[in-house]
One Martini backbone bead per residue (centre of mass of N, CA, C, O) as a GRO file, in nm:
protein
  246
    1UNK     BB    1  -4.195   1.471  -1.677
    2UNK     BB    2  -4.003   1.200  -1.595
    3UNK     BB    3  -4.060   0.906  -1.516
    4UNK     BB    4  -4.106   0.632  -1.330
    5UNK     BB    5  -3.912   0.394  -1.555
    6UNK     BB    6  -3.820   0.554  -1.798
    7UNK     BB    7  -3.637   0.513  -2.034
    8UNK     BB    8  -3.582   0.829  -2.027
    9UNK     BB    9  -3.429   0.826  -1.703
   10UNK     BB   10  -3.239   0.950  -1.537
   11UNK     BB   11  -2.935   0.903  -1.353
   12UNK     BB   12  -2.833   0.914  -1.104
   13UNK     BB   13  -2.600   1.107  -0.951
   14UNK     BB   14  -2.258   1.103  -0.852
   15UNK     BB   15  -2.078   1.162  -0.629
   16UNK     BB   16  -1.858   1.304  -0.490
   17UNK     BB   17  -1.470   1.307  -0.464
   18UNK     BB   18  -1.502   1.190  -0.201
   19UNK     BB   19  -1.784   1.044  -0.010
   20UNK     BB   20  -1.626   1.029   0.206
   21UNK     BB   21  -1.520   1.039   0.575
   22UNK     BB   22  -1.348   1.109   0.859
   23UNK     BB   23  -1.559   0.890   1.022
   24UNK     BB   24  -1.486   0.664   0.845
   25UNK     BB   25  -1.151   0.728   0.852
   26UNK     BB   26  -1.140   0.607   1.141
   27UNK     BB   27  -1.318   0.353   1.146
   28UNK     BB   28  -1.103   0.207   0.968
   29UNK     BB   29  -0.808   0.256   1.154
   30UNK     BB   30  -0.966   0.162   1.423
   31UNK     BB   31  -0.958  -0.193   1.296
   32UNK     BB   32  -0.681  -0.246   1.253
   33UNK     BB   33  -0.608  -0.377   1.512
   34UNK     BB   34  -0.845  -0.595   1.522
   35UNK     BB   35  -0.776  -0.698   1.218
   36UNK     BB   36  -0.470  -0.850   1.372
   37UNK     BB   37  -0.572  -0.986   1.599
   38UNK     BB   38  -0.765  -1.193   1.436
   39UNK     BB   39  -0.547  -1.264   1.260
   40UNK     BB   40  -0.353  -1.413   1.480
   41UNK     BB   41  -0.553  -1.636   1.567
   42UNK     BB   42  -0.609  -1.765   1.260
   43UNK     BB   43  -0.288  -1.823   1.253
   44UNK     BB   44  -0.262  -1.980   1.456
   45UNK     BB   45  -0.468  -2.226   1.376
   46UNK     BB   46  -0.352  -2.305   1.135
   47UNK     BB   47  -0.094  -2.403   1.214
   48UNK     BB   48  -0.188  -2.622   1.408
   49UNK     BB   49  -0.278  -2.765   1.146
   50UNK     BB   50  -0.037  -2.814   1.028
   51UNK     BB   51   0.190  -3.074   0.961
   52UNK     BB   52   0.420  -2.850   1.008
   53UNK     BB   53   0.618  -2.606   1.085
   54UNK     BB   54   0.636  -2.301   0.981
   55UNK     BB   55   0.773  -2.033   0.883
   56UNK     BB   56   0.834  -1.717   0.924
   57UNK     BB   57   0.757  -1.616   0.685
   58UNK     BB   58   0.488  -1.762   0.635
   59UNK     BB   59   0.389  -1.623   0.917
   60UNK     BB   60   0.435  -1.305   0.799
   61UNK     BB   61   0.230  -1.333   0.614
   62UNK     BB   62  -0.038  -1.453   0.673
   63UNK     BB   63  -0.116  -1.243   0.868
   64UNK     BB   64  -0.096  -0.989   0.675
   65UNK     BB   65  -0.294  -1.094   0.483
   66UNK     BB   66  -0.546  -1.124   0.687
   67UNK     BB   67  -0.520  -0.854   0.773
   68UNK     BB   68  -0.634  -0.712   0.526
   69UNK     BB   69  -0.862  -0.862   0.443
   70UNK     BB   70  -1.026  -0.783   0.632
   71UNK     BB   71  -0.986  -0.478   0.640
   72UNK     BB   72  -1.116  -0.480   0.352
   73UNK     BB   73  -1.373  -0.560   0.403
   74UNK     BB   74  -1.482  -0.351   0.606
   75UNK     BB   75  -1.459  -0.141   0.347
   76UNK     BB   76  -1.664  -0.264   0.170
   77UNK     BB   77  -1.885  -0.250   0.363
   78UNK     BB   78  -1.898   0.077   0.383
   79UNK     BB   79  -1.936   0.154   0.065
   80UNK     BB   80  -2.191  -0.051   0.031
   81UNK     BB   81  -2.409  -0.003   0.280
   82UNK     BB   82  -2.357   0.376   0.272
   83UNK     BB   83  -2.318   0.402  -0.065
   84UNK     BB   84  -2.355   0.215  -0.296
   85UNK     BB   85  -2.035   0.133  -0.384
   86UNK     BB   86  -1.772   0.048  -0.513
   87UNK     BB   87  -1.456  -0.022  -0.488
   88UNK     BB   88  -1.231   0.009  -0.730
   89UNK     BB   89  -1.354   0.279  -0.826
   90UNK     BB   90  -1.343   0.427  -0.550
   91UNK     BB   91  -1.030   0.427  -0.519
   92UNK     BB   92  -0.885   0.444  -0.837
   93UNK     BB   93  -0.913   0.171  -1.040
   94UNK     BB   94  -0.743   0.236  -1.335
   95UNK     BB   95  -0.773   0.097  -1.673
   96UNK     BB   96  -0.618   0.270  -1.818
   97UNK     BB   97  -0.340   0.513  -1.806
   98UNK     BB   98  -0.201   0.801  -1.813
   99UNK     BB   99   0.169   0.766  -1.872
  100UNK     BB  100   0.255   0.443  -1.867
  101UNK     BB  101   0.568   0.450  -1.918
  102UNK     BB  102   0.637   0.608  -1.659
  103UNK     BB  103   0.528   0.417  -1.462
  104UNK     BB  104   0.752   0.179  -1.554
  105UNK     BB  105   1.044   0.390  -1.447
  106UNK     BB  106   1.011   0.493  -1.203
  107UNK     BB  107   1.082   0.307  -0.996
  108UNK     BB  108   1.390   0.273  -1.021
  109UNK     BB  109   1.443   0.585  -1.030
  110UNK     BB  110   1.387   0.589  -0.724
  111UNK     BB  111   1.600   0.382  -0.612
  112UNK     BB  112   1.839   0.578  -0.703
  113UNK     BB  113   1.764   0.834  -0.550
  114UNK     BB  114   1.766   0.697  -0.285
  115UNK     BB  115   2.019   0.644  -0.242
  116UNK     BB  116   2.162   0.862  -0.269
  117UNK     BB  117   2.025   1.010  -0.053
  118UNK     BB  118   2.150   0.779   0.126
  119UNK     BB  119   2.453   0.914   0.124
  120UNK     BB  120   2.406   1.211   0.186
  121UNK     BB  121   2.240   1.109   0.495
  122UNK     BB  122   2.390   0.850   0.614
  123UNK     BB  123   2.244   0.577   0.620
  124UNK     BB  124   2.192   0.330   0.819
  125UNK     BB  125   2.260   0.007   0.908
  126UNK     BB  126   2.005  -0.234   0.896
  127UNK     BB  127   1.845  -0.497   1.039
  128UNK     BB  128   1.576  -0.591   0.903
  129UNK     BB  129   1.263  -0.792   0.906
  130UNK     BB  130   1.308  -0.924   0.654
  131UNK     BB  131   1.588  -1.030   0.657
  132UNK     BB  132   1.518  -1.252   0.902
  133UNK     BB  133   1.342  -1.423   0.635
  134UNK     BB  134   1.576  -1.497   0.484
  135UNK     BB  135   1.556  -1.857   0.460
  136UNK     BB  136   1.544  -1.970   0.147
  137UNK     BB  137   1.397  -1.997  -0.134
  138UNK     BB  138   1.069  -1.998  -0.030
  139UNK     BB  139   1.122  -1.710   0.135
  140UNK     BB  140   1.197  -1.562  -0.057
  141UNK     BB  141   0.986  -1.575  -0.280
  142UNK     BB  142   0.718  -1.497  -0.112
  143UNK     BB  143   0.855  -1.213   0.016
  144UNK     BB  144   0.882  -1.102  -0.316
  145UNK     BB  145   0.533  -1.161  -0.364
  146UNK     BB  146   0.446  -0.973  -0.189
  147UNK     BB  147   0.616  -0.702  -0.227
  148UNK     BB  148   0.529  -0.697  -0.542
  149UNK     BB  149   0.218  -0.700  -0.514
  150UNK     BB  150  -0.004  -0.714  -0.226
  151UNK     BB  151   0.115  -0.531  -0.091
  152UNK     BB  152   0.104  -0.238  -0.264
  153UNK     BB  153  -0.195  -0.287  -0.318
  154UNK     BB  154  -0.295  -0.247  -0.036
  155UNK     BB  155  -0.138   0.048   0.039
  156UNK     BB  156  -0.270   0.213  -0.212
  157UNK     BB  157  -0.560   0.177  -0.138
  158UNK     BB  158  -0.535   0.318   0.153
  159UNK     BB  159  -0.363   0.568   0.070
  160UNK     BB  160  -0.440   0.641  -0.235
  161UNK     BB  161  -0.759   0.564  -0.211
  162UNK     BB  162  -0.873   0.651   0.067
  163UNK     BB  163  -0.715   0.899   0.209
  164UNK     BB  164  -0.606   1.141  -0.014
  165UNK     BB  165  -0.854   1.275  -0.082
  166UNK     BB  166  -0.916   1.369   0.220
  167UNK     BB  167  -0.643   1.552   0.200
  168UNK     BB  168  -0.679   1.727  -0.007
  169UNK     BB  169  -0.965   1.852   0.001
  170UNK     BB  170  -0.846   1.968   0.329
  171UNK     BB  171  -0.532   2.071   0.220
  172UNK     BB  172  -0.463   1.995  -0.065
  173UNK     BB  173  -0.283   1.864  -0.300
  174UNK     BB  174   0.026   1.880  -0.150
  175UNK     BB  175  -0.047   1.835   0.157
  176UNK     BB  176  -0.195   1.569   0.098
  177UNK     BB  177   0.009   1.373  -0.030
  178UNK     BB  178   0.236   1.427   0.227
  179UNK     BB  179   0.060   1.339   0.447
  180UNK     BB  180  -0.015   1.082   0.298
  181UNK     BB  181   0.290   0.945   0.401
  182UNK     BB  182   0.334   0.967   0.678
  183UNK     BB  183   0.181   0.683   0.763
  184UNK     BB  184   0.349   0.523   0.615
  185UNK     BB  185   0.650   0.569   0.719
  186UNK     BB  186   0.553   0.475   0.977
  187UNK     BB  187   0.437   0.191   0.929
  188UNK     BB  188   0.795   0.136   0.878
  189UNK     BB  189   0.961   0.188   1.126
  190UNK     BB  190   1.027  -0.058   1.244
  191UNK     BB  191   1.181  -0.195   1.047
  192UNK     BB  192   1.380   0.110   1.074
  193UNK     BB  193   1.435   0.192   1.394
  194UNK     BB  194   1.335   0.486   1.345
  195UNK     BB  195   1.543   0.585   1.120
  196UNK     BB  196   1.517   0.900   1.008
  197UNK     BB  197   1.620   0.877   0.710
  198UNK     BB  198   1.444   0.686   0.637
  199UNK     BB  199   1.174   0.792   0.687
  200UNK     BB  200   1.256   1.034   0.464
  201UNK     BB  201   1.251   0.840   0.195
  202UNK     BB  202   0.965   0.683   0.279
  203UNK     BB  203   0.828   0.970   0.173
  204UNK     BB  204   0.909   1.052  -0.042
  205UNK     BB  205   0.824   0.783  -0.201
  206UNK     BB  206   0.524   0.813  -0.116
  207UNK     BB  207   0.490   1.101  -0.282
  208UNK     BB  208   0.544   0.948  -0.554
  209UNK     BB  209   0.275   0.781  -0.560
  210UNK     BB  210   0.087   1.034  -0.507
  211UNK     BB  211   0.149   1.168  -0.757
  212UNK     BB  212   0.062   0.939  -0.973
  213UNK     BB  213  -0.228   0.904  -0.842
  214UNK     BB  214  -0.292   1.238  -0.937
  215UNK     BB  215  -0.181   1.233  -1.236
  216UNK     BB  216  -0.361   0.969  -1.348
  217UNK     BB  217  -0.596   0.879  -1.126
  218UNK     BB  218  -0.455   0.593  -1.068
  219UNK     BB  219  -0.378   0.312  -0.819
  220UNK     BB  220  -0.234   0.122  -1.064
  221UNK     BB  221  -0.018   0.354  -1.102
  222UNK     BB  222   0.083   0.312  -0.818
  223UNK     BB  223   0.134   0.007  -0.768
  224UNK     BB  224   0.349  -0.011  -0.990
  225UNK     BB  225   0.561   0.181  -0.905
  226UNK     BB  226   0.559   0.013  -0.589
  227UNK     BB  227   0.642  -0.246  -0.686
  228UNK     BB  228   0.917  -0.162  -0.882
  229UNK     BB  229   1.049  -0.081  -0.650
  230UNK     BB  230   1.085  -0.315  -0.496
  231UNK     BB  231   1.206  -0.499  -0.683
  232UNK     BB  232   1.462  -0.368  -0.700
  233UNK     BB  233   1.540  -0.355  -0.397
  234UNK     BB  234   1.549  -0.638  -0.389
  235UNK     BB  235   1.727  -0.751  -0.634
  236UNK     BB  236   1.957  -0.576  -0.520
  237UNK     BB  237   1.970  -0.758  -0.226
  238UNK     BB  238   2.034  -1.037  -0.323
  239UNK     BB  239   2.310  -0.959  -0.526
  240UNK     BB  240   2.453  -0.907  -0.233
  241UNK     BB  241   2.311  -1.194  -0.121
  242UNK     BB  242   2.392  -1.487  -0.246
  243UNK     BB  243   2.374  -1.699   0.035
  244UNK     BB  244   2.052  -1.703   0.015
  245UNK     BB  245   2.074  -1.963  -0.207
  246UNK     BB  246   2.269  -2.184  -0.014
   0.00000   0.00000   0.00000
């Protein structure tokens, strides 16, 4: 029998993964409201502090960056005290992934997928709340490095490596990752004034992203992919509005 401290003892086994709970998973997406509000406090502080008013833009980075901050310790202290597991292995951030390639060609090529949908489902054009951010180069810049960074890393991580394990577990691979994409889609509902087309192509999108970080097993190949969407579809919005530079 191997005595403890012994040189050659073995490791204690790791757990089952997903090793976290669905009351652990109320429990974070219950403090996102929280984590939100408090968010809004302290971006208004900094505001206050700053020696010129921010811009728009400015200001709906820095909440939703803020918000994100908090949100996201939360979950670290939650694996760190509870199961004293690390965050991005625990959430599936791998690199490299099995086919690399195909993760970088993904995301445009979701982009025309989606379009054409969207000209089949016939989807009404909206003034989303992004677009009504970009005023100024400095505006554009920021908006486009959060939507292709940031953004993306902080929803894959929430939604990909966090939600989707405990889905797939209770309902399976398939309905596992479609309902995973559902508060996803939700979750920008309002951006895009509820328009059910809009859901639907956002679902899809999901869909495709989940599907991504199942087949290759890293949160960071659903990152990418995730990240090349938007960036497609940023730059493709750019080059329509040409004044937005002037």
């Amino acid at each position: 029998m191997t005595q403890p401290g012994s040189l050659f003892a073995e490791e204690a086994p790791r757990p089952a993964h997903p090793f976290w709970s669905w009351i652990d998973a109320a429990l974070v997406f219950a403090l996102a409201v929280p984590c939100l509000f408090l968010s809004a406090l302290l971006s208004k502080g900094l505001f206050a502090l700053a020696s010129a008013p921010p811009s728009d833009a400015v200001k709906a980075i820095t909440l939703q960056f803020v918000a994100y901050a908090l949100w996201f310790g939360v979950l670290v202290l939650l694996l760190k005290t509870r199961y004293d597991e690390p965050f991005w292995q625990s959430l599936g951030w791998k690199v490299p992934w099995p086919r690399v390639g195909w993760t970088i060609i993904a995301g445009p090529l979701l982009v025309v997928t989606v379009a054409v949908l969207g000209q089949v489902l016939k989807t009404p054009e909206i003034d989303n709340s992004i677009e009504k951010l970009l005023h100024g180069r400095m505006s554009i810049l920021l908006v486009g490095f959060f939507a292709t960074t940031l953004g993306p890393l902080a929803e894959e991580l929430v939604f990909r490596g966090f939600l989707q394990p405990l889905m797939m577990r209770t309902f399976g691979i398939a309905a596992g990752i479609v309902l995973s994409s559902l508060p996803f889609a939700l979750l920008h509902g309002p951006q895009y004034s509820w328009s059910w087309q809009h859901i639907v192509l956002l679902v899809l999108a999901s869909t495709v992203f989940g599907y991504t970080r199942h087949r290759t097993g890293s949160t960071a190949a659903s990152t990418l992919v995730h990240a090349t969407y938007n960036l497609t579809f940023f730059a493709g919005f750019l080059l329509q509005r040409k004044e937005l530079f002037s």
